[in-house]
Coordinates of C-alpha atoms and ligand atoms in Angstrom, one line a residue:
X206 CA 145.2 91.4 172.5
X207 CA 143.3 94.2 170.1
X208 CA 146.5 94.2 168.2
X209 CA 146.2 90.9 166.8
X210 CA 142.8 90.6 165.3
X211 CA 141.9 89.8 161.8
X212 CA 138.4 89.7 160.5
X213 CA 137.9 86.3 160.4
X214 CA 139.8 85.6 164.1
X215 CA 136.9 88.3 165.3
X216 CA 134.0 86.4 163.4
X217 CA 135.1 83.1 165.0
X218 CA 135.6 84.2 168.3
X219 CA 131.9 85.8 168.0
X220 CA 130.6 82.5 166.8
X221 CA 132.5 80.4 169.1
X222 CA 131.0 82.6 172.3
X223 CA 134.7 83.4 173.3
X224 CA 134.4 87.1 173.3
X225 CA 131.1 89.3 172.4
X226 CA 130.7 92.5 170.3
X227 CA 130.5 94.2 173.4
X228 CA 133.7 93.3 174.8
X229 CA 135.5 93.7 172.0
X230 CA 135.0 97.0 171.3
X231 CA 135.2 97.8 175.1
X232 CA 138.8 96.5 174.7
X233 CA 139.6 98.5 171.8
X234 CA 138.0 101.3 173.9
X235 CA 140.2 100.8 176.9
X236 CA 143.3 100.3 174.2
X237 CA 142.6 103.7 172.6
X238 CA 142.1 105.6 176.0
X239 CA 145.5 104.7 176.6
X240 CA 147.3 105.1 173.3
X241 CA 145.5 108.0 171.6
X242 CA 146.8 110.6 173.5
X243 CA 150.3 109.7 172.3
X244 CA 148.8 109.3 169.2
X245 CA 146.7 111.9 168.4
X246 CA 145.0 109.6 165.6
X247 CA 141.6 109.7 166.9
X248 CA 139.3 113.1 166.9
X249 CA 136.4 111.6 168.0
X250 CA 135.2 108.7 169.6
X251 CA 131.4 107.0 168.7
X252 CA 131.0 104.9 171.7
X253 CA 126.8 105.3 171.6
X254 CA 126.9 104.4 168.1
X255 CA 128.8 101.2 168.8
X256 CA 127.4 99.7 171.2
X257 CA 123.7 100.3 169.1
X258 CA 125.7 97.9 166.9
X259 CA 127.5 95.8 169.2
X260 CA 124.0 95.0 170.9
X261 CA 122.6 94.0 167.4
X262 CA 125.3 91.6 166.4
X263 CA 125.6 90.3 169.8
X264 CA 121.7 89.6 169.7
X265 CA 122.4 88.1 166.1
X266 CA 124.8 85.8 168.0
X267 CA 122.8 85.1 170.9
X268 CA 119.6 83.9 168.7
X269 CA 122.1 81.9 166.2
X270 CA 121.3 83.6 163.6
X271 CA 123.9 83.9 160.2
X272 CA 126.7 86.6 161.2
X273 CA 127.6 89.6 158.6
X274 CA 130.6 89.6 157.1
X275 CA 132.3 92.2 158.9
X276 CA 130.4 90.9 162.3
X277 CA 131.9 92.9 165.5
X278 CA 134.8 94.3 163.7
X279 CA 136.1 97.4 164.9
X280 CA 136.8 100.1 162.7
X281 CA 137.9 103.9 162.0
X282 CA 136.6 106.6 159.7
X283 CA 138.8 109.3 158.1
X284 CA 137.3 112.7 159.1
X285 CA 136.7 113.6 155.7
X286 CA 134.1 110.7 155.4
X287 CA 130.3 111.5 156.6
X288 CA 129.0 109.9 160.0
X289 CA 125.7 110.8 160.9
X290 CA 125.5 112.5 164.2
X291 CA 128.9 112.1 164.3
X292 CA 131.3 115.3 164.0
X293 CA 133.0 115.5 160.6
X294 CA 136.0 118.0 160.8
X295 CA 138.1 117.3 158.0
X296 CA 141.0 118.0 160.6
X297 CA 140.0 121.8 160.2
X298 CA 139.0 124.4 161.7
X299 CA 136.1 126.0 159.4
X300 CA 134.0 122.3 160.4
X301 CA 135.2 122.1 164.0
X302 CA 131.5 121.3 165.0
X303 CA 130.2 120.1 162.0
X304 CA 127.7 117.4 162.5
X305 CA 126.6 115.0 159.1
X306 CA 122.5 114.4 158.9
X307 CA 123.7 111.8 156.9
X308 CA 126.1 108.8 156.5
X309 CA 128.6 108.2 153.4
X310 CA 127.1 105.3 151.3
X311 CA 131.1 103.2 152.4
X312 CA 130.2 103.8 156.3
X313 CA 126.6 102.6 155.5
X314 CA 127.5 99.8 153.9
X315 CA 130.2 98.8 156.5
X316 CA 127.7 99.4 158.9
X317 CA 125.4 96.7 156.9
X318 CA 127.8 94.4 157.4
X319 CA 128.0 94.6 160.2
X320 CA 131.5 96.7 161.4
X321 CA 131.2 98.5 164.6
X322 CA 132.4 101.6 163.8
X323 CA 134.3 103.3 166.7
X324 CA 135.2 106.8 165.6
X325 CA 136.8 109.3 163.2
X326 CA 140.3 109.5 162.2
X327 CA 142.8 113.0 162.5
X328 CA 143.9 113.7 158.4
X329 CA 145.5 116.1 156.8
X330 CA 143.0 119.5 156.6
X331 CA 140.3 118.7 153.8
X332 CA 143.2 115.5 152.5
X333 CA 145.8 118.0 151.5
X334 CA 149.5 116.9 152.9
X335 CA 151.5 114.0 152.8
X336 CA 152.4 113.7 156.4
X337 CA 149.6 114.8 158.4
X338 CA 151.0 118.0 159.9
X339 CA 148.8 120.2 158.3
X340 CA 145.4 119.2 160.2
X341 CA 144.2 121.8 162.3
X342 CA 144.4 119.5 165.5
X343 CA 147.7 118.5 165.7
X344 CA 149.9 115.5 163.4
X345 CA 149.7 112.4 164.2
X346 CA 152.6 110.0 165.3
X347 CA 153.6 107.0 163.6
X348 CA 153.4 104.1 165.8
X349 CA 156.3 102.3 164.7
X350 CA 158.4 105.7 165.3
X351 CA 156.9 108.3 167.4
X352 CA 159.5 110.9 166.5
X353 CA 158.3 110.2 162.7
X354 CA 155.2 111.5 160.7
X355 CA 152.6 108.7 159.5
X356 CA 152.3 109.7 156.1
X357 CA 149.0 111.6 154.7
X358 CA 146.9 112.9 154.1
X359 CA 144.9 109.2 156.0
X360 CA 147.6 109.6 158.4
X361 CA 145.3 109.1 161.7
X362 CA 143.3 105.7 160.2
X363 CA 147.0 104.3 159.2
X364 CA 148.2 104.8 162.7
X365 CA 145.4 103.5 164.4
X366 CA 145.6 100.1 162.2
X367 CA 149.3 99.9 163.0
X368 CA 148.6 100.8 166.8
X369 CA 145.6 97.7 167.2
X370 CA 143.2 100.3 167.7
X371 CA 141.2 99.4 164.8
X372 CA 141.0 96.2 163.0
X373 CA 140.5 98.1 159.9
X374 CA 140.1 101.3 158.7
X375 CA 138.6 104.2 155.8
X376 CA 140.8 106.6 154.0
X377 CA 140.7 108.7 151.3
X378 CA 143.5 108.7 147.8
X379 CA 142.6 111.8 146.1
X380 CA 146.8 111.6 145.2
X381 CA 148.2 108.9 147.4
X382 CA 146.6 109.9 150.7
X383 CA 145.4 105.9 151.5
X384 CA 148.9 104.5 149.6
X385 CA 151.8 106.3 151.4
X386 CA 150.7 106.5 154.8
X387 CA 150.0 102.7 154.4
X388 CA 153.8 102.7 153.1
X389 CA 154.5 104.7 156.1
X390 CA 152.9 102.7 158.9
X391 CA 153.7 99.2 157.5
X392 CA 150.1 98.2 157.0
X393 CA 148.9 97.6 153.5
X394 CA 146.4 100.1 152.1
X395 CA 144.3 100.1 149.0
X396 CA 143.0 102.5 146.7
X397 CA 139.7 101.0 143.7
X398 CA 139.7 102.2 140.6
X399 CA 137.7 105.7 140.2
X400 CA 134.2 105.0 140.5
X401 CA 134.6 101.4 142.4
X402 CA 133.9 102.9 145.6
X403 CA 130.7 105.6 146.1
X404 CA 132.0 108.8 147.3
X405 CA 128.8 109.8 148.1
X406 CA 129.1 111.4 151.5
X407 CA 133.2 112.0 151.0
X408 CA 133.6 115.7 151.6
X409 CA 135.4 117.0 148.2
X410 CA 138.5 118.1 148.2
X411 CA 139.2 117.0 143.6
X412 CA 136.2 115.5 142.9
X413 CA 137.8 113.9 139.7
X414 CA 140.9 112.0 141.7
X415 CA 138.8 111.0 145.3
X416 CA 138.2 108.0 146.0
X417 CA 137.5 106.4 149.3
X418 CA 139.6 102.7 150.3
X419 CA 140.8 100.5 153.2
X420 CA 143.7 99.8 155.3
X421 CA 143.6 96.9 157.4
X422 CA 147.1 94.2 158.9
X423 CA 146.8 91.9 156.0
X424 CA 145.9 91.8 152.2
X425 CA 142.9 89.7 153.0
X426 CA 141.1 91.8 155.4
X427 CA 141.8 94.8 152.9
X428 CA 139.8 92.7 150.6
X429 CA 137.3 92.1 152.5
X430 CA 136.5 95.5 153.3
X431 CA 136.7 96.5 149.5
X432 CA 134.4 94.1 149.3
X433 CA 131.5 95.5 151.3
X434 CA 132.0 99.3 150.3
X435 CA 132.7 98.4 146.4
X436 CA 129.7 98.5 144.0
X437 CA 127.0 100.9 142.1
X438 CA 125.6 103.8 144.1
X439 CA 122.4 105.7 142.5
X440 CA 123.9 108.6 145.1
X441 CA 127.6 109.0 143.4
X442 CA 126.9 109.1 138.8
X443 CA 130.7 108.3 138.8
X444 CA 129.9 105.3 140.5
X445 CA 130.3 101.9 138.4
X446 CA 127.6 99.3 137.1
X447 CA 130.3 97.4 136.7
X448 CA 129.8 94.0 138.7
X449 CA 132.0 93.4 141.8
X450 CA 133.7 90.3 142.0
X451 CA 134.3 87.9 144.9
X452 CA 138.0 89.2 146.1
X453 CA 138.9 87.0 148.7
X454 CA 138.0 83.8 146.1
X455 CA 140.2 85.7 143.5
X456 CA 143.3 86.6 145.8
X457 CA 144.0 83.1 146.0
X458 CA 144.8 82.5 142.3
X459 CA 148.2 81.4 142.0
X460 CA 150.3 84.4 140.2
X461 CA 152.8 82.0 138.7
X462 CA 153.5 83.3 134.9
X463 CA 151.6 87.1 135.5
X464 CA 153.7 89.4 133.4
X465 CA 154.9 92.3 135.9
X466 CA 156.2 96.0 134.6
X467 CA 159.0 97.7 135.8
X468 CA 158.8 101.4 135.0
X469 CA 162.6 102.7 134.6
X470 CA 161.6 106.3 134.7
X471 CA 160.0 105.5 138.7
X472 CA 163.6 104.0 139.7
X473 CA 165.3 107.9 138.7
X474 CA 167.1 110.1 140.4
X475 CA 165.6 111.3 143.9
X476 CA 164.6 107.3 145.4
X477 CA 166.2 106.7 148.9
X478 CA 168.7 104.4 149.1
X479 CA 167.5 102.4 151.6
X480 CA 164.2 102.2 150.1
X481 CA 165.3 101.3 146.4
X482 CA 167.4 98.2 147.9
X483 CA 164.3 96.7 149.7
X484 CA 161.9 97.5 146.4
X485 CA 164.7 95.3 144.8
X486 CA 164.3 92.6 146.8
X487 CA 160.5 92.9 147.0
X488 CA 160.6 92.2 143.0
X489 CA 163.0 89.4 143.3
X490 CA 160.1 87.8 145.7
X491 CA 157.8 88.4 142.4
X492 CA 160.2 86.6 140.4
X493 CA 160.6 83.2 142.8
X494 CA 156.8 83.2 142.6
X495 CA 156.9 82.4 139.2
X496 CA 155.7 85.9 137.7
X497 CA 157.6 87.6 134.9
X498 CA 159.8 90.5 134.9
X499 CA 159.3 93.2 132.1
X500 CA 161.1 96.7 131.6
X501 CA 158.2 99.3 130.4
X502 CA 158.7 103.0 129.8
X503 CA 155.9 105.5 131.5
X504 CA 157.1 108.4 129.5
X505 CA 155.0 111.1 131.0
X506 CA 155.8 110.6 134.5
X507 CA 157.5 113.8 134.9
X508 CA 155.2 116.0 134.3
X509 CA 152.7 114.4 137.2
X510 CA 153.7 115.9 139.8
X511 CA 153.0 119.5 138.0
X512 CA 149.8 118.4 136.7
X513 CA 147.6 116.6 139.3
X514 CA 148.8 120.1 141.6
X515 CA 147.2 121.7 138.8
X516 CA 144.0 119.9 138.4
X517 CA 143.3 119.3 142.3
X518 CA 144.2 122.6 143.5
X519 CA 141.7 124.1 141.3
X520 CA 139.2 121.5 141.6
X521 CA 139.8 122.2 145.8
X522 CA 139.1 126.2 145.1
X523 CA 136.1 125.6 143.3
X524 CA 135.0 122.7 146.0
X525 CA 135.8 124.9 149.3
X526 CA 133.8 127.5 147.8
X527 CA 131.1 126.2 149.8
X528 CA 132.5 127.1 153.0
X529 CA 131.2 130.6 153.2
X530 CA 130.1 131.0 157.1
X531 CA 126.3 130.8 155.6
X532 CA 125.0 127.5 155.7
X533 CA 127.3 125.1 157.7
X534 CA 130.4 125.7 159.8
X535 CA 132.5 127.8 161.1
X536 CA 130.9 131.9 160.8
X537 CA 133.2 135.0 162.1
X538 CA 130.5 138.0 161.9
X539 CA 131.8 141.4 159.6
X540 CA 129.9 144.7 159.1
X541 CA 129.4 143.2 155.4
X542 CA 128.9 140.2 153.5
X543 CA 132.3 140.5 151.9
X544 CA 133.8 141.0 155.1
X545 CA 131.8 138.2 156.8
X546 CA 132.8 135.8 153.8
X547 CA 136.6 137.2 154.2
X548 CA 136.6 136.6 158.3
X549 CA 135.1 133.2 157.9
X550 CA 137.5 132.1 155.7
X551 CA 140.7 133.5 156.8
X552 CA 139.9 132.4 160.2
X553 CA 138.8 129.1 159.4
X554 CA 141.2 127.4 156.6
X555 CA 145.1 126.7 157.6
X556 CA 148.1 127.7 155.8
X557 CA 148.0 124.7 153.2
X558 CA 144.4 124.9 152.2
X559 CA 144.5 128.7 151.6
X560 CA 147.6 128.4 149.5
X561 CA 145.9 125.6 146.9
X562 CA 142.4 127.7 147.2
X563 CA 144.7 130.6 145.5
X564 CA 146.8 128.6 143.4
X565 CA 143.8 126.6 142.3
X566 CA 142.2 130.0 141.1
X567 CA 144.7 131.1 139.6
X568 CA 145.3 128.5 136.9
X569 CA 141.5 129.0 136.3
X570 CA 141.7 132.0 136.0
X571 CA 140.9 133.7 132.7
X572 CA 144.0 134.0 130.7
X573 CA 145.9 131.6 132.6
X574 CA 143.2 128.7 132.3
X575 CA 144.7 127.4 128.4
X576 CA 148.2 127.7 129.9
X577 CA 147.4 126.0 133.1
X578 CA 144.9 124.0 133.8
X579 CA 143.6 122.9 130.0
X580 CA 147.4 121.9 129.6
X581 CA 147.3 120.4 133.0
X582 CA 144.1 117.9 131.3
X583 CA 146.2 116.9 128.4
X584 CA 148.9 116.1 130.5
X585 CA 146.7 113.8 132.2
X586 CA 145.0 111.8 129.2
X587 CA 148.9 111.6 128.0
X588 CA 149.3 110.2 131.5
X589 CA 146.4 107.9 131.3
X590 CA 147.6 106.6 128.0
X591 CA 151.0 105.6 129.6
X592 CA 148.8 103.1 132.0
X593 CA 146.7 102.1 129.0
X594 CA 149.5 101.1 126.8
X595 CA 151.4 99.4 129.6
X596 CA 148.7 97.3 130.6
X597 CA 148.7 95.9 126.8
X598 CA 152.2 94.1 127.9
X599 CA 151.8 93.7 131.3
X600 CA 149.5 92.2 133.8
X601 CA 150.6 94.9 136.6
X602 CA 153.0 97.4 137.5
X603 CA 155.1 97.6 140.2
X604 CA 156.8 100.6 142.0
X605 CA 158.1 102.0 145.3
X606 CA 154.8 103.9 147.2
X607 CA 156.9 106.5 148.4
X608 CA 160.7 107.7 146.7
X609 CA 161.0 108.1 150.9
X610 CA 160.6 105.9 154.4
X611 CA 158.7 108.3 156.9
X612 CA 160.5 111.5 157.8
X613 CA 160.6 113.0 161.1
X614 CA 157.8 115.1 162.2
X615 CA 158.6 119.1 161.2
X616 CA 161.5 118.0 158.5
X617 CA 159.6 118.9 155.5
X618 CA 157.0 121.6 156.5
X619 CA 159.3 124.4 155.5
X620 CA 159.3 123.7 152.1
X621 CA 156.1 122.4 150.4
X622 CA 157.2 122.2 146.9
X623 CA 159.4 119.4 148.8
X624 CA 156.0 117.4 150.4
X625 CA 154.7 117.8 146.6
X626 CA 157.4 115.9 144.7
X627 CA 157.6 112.9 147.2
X628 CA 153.9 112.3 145.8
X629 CA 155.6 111.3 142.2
X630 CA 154.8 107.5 142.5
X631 CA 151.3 107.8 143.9
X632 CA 149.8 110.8 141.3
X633 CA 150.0 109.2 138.2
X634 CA 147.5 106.7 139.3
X635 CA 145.3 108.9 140.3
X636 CA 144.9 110.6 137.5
X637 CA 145.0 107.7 135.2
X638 CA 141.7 106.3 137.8
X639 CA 143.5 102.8 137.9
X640 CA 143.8 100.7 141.4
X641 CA 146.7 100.4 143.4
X642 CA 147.9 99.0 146.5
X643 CA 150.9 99.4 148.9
X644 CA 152.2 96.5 151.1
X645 CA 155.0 96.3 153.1
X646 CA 157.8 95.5 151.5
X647 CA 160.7 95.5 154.6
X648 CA 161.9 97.9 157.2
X649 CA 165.1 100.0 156.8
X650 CA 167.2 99.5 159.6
X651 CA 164.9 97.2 160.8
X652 CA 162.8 99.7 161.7
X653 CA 161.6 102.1 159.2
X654 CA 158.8 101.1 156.8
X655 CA 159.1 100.5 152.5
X656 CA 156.0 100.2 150.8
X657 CA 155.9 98.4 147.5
X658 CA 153.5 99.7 145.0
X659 CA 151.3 97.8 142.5
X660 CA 149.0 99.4 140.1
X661 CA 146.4 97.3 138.0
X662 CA 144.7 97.9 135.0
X663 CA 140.9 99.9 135.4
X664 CA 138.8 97.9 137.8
X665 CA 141.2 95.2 137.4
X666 CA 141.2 95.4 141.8
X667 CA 141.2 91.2 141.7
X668 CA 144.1 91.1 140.1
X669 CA 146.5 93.7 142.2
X670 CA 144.9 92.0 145.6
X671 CA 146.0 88.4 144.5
X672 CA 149.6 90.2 144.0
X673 CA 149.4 91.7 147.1
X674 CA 148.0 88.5 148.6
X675 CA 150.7 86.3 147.4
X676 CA 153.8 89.0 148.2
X677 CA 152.4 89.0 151.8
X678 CA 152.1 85.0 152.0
X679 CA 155.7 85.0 150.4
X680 CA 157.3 86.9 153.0
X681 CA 157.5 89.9 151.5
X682 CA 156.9 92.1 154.2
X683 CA 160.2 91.2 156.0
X684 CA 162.3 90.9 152.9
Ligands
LIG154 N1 149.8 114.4 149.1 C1 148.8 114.7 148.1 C2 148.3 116.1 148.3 O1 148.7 116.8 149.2 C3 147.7 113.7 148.1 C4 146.6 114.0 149.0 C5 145.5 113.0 148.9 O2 145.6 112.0 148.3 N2 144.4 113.4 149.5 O3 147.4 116.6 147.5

């Protein structure tokens, strides 16, 4: 029965005395004991920590007092997210028992509300991977086809959405790390605008492009999560003044006569087959719901791939600079500082994080920094520009998540300049800082998961969750 569970189905069980806190999360407990191994989506488990909040709601309950918003509802952190007390790995080695003395302002404010927070989610090491394999702790499996990779790098909290072993769940999108494992699972996942969300308490992997979101079964509960963790935080400057609205009012809106673009240069060369005919039907849904079709042109799309590499691999070198075997982590002695400094590091980073921490020096490296990563910035604010001028015809934009439907585990971790380029769809957003959102658009075959893509305008979150909303509602995710 922990499959089933919405936010509001939990909140009304609560109230109606049907189930408590407690035995909620004992179920979801039990359900993980038996799944997770399979799995592998869970790193660590918080069970002292949730029943500290499963008593408090559960007394809230018990005295009739008003119920949180996110009363009792189980949830799962991505590794990369701070947990006090809890260990915080990043799915690598160099933080293997790394402990937080603090919480990230998004679990504190979930917490607030009232979410019983169950444990930490496997990820891609320090977010950098598409398909989870490169966590230092093994990949995780998708749930809806074990021989298949999840997507990344918030493979583990997609998986454990799409198992029932969360009700809802954190990620992170520094590049479309909450957006294609969502694809990939069948769950819809959402990624604010830059500064909607705090990252305080996010461990940095490009501090410029992360941003911390939700996954949950339904467009609703995503919005009701957004809700909680959106808004000002004197603890993250990037964070936004700007006032949050009341989602789940706004995603009922009807979205008759919204003006919708269609970016020809997303539907190029190099989009499966399979996943192109259900994005096709997914628009036509858009269309019987009244909204308007329009043909836009993103002109700089191509170079996206080749520039958010560029700016995030040298915002990661700078960022994992920190991880020197001195203050926190991982620390393999030497008979020098160097060597110490060298040891630490080489034991303590995987194959994919060392290979960005070079690259990302490289292009800042004297010499090379005009050619590289200063072009790589222009690129962007071209980029940018593409979204900007879009959004002066159009209301939103919709896209495939993923060119791809989830590959089978080991197919593409040969070749990485191959992971890179199925990223195309998911980048540009992140480096223009707009919102967007995958829901499920169909399975191919009947079994393998499309994720339809919709990208608003800067904090313009109400409106691509009242898409979303109204897709879902329409049938879309069984088109
Ligand atoms: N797949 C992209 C990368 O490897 C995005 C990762 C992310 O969003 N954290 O960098």
């Amino acid at each position: 029965m922990t499959g089933n569970w919405t936010i509001d189905g939990v909140k009304e069980a609560l109230a109606a005395k049907k189930v408590s806190a407690r035995e909620l999360a004992g179920d979801f407990y039990k359900r993980i004991e038996e799944r997770n191994p399979e799995l592998n989506a869970f790193l660590a488990l918080s069970p002292e920590r949730a029943r500290r909040q499963t008593d408090r709601i559960d007394a809230l309950v018990a005295e009739g007092k008003p119920l949180p918003p996110l009363a009792g509802v189980p949830v799962a952190i991505k590794d990369v997210i701070s947990t006090r007390g809890i260990t915080s790995t990043c799915g690598s080695k160099i933080l293997q028992n790394y402990v937080p003395p603090y919480d990230a302002t998004a679990v504190e404010r979930l917490e607030v509300a009232g979410a019983v927070i169950l444990g930490k989610t496997n990820c891609d090491e320090f977010a950098m991977g598409s398909s989870n394999e490169n966590s230092a702790y093994g990949p995780v499996k998708n749930p809806l086809a074990l021989d298949r990779v999840p997507g990344g790098s918030s493979g583990g909290s997609a998986a454990v959405v799409a198992a029932g072993l969360a009700v809802a769940s954190l990620g992170t999108d520094t590049g479309g790390s909450i957006r294609q494992p969502g694809s990939f699972c069948g769950i819809p996942a959402m990624m604010g605008s830059y500064g909607r969300v705090s990252r305080y308490g996010l461990i940095a992997f490009a501090s410029s492009l992360d941003r911390i979101g939700p996954f949950a079964n339904r467009v609703k509960d995503v919005a009701a999560i957004l809700q909680v963790i959106a808004g000002r935080d004197p603890n993250d400057s990037t964070s936004t003044t700007a006032a949050v609205p009341d989602y789940r009012s706004e995603i009922e809106k009807p979205v008759k006569g919204l003006r919708l673009g269609i970016p020809k240069d997303y539907f190029a060369e190099g989009m499966d087959s399979g996943v192109r005919e259900k994005i096709e039907a997914g628009i036509e849904i858009f269309k019987k719901l009244g909204c308007e079709l329009v043909d836009i042109r993103m002109p700089h799309t191509d170079y996206a791939i080749a520039a958010y590499y560029i700016i995030a691999t040298a915002e990661a070198s700078s960022n994992l600079a920190r991880y020197d075997g001195v203050r926190y982590g991982l620390r393999v002695d030497g008979d020098s500082l160097i060597s110490m400094y060298r040891k630490t590091r080489g034991a303590g980073f995987g194959a994919e994080v060392k290979r960005r921490i070079v690259l990302g020096t490289y292009v800042l490296s004297a010499g090379y920094y005009d050619a590289y990563y200063l072009k790589g910035q222009k690129v962007r604010a071209l980029i940018a520009q593409d979204f900007r001028d879009a959004f002066t015809k159009v209301d939103a934009i919709l896209t495939p998540t993923s060119p791809v439907p989830p590959f089978k585990l080991g197919e593409r971790t040969a070749d990485p300049l191959q992971m890179y380029l199925a990223d195309i769809y998911t980048v540009t957003g992140s480096l223009a800082g707009v919102p967007g959102i995958s829901v499920p658009c169909g399975k191919i075959g009947g079994t393998l998961p499309v994720g339809l893509q919709i990208f608003g305008p800067a904090f313009g979150e109400a409106r691509v969750l009242q898409l979303a909303h109204a897709f879902e509602q329409a049938g879309g995710a069984t088109v």
